[in-house]
mmCIF file of C-alpha atoms in Angstrom:
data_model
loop_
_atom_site.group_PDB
_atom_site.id
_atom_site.type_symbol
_atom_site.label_atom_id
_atom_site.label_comp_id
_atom_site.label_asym_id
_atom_site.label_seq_id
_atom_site.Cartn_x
_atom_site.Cartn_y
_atom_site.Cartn_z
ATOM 1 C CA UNK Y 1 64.153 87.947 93.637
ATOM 2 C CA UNK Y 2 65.424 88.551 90.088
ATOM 3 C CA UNK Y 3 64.558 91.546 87.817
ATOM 4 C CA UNK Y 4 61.715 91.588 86.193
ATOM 5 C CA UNK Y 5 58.563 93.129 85.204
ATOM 6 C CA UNK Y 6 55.565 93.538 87.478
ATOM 7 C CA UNK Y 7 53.552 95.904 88.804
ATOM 8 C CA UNK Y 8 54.897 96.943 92.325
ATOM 9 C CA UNK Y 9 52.922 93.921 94.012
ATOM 10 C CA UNK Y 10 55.939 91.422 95.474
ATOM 11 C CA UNK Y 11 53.023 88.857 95.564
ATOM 12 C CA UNK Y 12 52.857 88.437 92.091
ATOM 13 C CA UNK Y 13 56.234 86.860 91.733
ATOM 14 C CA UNK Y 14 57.666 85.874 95.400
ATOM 15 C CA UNK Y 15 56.740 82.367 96.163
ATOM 16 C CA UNK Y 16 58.338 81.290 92.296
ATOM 17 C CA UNK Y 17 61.685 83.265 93.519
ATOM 18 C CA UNK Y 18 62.208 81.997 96.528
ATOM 19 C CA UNK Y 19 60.044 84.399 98.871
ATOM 20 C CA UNK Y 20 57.627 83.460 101.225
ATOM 21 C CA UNK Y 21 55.120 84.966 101.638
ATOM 22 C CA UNK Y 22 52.200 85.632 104.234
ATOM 23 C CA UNK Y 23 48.979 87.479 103.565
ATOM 24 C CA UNK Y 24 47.699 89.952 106.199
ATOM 25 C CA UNK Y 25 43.297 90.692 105.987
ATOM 26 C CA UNK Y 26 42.904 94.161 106.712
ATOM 27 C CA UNK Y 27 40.075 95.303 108.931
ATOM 28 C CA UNK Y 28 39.739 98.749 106.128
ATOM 29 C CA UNK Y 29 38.331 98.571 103.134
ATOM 30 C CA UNK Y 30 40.783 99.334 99.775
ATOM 31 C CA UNK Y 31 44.040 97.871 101.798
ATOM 32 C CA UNK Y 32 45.778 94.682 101.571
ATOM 33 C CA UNK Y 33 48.637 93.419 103.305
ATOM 34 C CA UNK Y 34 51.226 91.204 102.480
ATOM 35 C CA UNK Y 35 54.477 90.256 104.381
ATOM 36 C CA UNK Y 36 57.660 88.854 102.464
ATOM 37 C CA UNK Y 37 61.102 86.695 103.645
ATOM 38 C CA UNK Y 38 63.879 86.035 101.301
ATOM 39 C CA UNK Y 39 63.963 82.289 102.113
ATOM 40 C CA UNK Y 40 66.740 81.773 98.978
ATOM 41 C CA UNK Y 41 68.763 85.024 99.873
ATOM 42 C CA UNK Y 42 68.959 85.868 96.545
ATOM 43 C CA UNK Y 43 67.867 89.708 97.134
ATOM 44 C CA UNK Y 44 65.797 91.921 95.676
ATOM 45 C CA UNK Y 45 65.884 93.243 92.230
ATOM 46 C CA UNK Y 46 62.383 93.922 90.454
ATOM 47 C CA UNK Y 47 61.673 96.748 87.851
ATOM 48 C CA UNK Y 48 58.141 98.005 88.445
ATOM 49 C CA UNK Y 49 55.844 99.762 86.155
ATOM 50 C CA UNK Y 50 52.488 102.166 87.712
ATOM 51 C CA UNK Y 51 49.247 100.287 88.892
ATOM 52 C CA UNK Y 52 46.243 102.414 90.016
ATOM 53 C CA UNK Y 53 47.147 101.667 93.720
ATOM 54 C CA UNK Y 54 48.955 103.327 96.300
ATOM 55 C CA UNK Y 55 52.022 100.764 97.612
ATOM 56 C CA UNK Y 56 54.027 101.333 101.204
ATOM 57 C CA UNK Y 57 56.802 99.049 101.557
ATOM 58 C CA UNK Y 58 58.348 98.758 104.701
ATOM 59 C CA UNK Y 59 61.887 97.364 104.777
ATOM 60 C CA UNK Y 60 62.739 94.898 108.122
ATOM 61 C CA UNK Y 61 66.346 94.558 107.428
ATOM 62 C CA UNK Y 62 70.085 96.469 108.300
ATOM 63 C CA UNK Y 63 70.537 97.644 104.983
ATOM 64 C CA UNK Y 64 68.022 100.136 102.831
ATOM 65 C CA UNK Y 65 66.511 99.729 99.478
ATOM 66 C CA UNK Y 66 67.872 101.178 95.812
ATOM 67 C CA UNK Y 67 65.105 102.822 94.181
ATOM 68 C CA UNK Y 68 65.607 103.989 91.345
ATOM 69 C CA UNK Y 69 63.576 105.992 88.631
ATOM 70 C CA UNK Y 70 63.379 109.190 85.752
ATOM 71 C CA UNK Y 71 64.628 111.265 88.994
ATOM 72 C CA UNK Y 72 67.378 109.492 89.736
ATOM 73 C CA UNK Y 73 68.669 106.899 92.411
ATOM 74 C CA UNK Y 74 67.601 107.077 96.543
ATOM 75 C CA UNK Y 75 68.495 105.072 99.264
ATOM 76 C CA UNK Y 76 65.159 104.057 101.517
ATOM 77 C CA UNK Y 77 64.366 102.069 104.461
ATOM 78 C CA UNK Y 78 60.261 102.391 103.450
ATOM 79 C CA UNK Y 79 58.880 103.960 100.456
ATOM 80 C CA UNK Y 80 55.507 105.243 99.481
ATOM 81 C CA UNK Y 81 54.801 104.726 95.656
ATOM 82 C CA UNK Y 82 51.652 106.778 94.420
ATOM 83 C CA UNK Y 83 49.840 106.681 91.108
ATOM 84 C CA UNK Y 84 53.548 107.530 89.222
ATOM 85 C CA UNK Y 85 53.446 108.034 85.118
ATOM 86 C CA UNK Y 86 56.557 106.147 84.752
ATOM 87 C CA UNK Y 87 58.573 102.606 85.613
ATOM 88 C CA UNK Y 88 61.075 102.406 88.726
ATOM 89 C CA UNK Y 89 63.299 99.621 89.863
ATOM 90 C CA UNK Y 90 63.837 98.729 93.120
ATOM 91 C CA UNK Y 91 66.682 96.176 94.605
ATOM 92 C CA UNK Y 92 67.941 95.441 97.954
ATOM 93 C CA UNK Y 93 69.878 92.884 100.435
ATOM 94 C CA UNK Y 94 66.520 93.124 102.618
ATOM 95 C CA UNK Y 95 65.419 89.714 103.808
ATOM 96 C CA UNK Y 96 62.348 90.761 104.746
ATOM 97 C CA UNK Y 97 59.802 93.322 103.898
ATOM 98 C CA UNK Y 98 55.915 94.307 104.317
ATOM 99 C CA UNK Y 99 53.644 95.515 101.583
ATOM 100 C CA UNK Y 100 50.862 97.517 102.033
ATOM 101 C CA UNK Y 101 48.643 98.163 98.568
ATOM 102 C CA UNK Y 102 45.803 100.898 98.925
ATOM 103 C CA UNK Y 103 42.975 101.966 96.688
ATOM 104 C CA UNK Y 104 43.314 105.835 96.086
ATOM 105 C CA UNK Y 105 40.650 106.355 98.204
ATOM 106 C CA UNK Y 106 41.977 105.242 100.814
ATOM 107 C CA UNK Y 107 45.333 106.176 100.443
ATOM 108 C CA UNK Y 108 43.894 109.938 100.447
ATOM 109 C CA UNK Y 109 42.879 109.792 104.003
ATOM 110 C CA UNK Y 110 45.669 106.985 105.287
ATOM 111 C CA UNK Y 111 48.453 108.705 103.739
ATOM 112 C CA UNK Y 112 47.983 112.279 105.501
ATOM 113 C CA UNK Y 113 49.126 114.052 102.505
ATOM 114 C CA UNK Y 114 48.092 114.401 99.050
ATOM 115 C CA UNK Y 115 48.823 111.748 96.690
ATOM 116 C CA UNK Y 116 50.070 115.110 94.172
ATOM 117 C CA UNK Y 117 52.771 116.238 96.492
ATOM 118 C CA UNK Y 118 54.455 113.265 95.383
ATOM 119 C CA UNK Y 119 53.540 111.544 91.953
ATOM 120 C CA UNK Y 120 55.812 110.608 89.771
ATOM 121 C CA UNK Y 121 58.480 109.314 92.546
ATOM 122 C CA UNK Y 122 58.682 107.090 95.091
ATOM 123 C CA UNK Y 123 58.663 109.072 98.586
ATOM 124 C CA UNK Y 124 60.372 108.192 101.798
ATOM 125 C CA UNK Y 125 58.200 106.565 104.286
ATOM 126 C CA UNK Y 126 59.969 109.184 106.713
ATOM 127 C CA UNK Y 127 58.360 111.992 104.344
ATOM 128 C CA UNK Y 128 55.133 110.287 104.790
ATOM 129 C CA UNK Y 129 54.616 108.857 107.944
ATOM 130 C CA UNK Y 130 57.623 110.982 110.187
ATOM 131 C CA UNK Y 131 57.479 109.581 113.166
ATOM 132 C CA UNK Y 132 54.908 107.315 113.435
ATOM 133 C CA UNK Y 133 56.484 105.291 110.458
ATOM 134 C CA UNK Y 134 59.770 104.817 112.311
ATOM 135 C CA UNK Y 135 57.887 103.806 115.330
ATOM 136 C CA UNK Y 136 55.514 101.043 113.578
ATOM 137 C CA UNK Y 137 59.039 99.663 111.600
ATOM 138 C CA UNK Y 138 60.865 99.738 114.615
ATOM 139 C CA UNK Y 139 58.282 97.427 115.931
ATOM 140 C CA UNK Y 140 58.039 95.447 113.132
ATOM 141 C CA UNK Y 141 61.749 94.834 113.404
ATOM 142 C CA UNK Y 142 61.387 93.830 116.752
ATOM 143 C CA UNK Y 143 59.204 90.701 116.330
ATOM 144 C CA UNK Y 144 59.482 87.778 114.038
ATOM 145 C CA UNK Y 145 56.124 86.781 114.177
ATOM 146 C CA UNK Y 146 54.176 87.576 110.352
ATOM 147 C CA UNK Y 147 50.886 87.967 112.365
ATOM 148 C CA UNK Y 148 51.948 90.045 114.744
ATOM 149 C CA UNK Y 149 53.510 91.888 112.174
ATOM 150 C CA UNK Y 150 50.424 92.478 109.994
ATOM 151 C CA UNK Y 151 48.172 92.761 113.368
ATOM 152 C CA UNK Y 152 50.341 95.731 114.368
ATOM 153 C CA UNK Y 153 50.556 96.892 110.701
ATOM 154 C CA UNK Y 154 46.621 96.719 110.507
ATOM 155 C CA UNK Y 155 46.264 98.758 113.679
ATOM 156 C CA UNK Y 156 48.666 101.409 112.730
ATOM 157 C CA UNK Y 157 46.039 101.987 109.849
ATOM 158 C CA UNK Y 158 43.023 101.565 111.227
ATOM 159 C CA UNK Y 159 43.961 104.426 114.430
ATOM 160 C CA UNK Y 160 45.158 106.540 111.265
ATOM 161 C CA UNK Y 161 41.505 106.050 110.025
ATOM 162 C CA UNK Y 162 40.290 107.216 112.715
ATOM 163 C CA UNK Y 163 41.254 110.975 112.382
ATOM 164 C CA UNK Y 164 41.457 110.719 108.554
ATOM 165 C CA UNK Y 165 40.306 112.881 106.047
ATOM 166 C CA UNK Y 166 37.593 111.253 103.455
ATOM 167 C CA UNK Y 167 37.825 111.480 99.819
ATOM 168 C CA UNK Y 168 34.662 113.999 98.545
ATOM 169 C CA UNK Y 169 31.802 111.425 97.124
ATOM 170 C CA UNK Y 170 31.657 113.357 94.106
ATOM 171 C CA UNK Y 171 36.086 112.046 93.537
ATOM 172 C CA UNK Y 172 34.522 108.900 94.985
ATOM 173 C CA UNK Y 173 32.045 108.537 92.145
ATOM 174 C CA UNK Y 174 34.218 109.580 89.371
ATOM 175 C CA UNK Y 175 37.168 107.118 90.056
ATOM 176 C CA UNK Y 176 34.716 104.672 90.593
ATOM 177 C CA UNK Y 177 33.524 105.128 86.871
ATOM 178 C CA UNK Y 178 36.635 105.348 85.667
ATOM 179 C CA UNK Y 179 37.509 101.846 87.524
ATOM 180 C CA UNK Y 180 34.505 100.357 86.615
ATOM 181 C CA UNK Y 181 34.786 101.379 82.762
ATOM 182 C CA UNK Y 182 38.243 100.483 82.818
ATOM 183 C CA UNK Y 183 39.734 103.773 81.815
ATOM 184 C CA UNK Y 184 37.186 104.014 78.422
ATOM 185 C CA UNK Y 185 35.319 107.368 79.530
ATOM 186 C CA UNK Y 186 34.750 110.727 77.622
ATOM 187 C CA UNK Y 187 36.585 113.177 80.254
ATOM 188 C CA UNK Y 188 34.483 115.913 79.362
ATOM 189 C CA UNK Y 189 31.024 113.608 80.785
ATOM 190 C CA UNK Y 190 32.987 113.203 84.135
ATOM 191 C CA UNK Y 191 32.286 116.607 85.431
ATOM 192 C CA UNK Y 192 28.608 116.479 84.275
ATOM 193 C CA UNK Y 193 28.253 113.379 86.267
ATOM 194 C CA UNK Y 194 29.561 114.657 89.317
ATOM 195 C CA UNK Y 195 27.285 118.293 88.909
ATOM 196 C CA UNK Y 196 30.478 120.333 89.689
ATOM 197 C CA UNK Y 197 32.435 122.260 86.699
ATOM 198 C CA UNK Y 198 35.145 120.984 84.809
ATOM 199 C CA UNK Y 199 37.699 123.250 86.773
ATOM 200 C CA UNK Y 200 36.441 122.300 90.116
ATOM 201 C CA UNK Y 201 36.496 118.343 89.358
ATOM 202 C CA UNK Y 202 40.712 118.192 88.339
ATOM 203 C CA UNK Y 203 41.524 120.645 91.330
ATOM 204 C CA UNK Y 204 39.994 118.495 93.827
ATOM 205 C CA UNK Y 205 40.768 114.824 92.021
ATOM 206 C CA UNK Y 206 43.862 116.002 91.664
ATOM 207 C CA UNK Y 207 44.754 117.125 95.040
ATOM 208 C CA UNK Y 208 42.987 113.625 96.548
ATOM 209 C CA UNK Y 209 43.771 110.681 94.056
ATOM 210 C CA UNK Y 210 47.209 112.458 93.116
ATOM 211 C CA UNK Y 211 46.321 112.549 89.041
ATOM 212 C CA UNK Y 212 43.803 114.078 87.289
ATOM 213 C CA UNK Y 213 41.060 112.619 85.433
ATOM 214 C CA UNK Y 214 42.666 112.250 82.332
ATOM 215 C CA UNK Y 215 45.916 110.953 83.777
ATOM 216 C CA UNK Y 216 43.784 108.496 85.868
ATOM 217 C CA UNK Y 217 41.584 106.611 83.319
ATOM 218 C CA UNK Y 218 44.810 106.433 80.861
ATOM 219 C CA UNK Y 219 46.342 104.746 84.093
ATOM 220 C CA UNK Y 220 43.290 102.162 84.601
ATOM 221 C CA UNK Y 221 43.041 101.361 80.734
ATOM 222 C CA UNK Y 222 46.913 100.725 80.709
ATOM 223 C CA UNK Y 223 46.771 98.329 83.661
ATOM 224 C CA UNK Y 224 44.451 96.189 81.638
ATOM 225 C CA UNK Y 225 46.386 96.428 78.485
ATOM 226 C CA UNK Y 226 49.735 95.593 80.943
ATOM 227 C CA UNK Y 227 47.769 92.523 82.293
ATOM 228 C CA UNK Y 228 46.374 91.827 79.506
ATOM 229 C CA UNK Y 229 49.705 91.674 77.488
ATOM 230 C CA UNK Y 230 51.302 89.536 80.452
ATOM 231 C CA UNK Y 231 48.647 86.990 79.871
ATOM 232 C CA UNK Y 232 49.744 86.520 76.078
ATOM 233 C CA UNK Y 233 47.011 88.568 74.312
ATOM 234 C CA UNK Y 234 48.466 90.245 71.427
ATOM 235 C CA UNK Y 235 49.320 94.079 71.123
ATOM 236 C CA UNK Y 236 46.887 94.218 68.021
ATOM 237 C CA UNK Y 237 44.012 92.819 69.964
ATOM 238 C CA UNK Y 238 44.567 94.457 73.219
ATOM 239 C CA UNK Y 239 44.582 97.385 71.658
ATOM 240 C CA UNK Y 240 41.049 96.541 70.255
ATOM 241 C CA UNK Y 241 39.742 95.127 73.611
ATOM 242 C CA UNK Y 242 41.298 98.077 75.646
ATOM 243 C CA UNK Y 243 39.858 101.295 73.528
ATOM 244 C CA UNK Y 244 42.871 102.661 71.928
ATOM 245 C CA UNK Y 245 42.433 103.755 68.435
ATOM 246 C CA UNK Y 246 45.278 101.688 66.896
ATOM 247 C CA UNK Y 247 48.336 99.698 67.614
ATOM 248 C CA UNK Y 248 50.320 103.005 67.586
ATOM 249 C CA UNK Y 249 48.030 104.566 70.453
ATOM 250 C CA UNK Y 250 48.742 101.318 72.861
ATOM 251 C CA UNK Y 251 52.442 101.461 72.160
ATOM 252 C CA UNK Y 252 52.708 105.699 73.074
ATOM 253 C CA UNK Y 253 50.642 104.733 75.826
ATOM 254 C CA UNK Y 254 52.814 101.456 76.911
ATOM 255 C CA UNK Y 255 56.086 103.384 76.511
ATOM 256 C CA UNK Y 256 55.248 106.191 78.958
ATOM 257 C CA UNK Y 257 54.028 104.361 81.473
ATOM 258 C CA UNK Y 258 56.091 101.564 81.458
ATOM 259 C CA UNK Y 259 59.134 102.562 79.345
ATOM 260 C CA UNK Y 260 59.355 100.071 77.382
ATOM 261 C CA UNK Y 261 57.478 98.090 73.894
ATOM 262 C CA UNK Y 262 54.449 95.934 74.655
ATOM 263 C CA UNK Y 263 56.056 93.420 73.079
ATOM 264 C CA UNK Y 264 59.017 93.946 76.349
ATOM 265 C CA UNK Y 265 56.210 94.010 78.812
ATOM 266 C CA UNK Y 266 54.589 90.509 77.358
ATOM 267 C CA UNK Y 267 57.927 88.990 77.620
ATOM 268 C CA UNK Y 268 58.669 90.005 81.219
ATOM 269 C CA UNK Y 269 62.122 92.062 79.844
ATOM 270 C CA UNK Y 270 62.924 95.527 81.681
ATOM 271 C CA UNK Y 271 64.225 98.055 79.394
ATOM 272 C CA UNK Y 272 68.299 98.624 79.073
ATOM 273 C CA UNK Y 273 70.046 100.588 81.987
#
């Protein structure tokens, strides 16, 4: 797969790059599945900029992934990529490879850690999952089958479900907003909504989606600016339709998520290095 930029969905681009793919349905709400072979052998190399998702990717091969971010460079057989502020790359020999993409509310309880212990990096699936994480890739490894891959994949989850912790409705509600007004909220009405005080709502939205408020809606509106962007809109008039205040505002907000120009991320071009 060639470098490029995308969010860190592989579905987006694989079948154009020579990756075929199979799609996994998910018995959970907020999860989707997708499993990936590198018909073409050309590899992996895709530079990835922050949706408001939580992505697990599972490597099936010999050899481990590159990623590499602001932190610096780590070799991983699985990854866990939370709500991170800023763009990554990740390449790799793997031939194949299984994607799991969960809504923050899910991810809370699925994950069995905080989102926060680990934003702004991409975390070892060994970190994450210990030893249930080797187990499930070991098994993965050990069939060739796609759906008995995402069968065992979607059981793994679902018996992790089972004794999972649940996002407080009141984080529910508020991310919920803030998804459904596509990042455009007044911060200070999000703790009136919820009837708990200011303090209160970023400790625990903090602790369970992994950013706080703020962070969060400035996430969600620059996903639809990103898309937006991709799509061919210009930076003047996504800036309009997205609720920044000028041209200026979308370009800070471009550049620290994604770490490059808007103009970059309409074009599809990584930055240098």
């Amino acid at each position: 797969m060639s470098s490029q930029e995308a969010g860190l969905d592989l579905a987006e681009h694989g079948s154009e790059d020579g990756w075929e793919i199979a799609h996994g349905t998910a018995s959970l709400d907020g999860v989707r599945m997708a499993g990936f072979r590198d018909s073409a052998a050309g590899g992996l190399d895709l530079y990835v900029v922050p949706q408001p998702v939580v992505v697990v990717v599972i490597g099936l091969g010999d050899q481990p992934f590159t990623v590499e971010n602001s932190g610096g460079s780590r070799p991983l057989n699985g990854f866990v990529a939370a709500l991170a502020p800023g763009p990554s790359r990740v390449r790799g020999d793997h031939g194949e490879c299984l994607e799991m993409r969960l809504s923050p509310r899910s991810a809370y309880g699925l994950l069995g850690v905080s989102p926060r212990e680990f934003a702004g990096s991409q975390a070892g699936l060994d970190e994450v999952w210990g030893r249930s994480g080797r187990q499930l890739r070991e098994k993965l490894s050990d069939t060739s089958s796609w759906q008995q891959r995402l069968a065992l994949t979607d059981e793994f989850l679902v018996r992790r479900a089972e004794r999972a912790p649940e996002v407080a409705p009141e984080v529910a509600a508020v991310w919920q907003h803030i998804v459904t007004r596509r990042g455009r909220v007044r911060i200070a009405d999000l703790a009136a909504s919820c009837g708990w005080s200011r303090k209160r709502l970023w400790s625990r939205f903090s602790d369970q989606i992994g950013l706080t408020p703020k962070r969060a809606a400035m996430l969600v509106r620059f996903d639809h600016a990103a898309r937006a962007l991709r799509s061919g809109v210009s930076p003047i008039d996504v800036a309009t339709a997205c609720g920044y205040v000028d041209q200026p505002h979308l370009h800070r907000d471009v550049l620290a998520f994604a770490g490059c120009t808007p103009g970059a991320v309409a074009r599809g071009v990584p930055p240098a290095g």
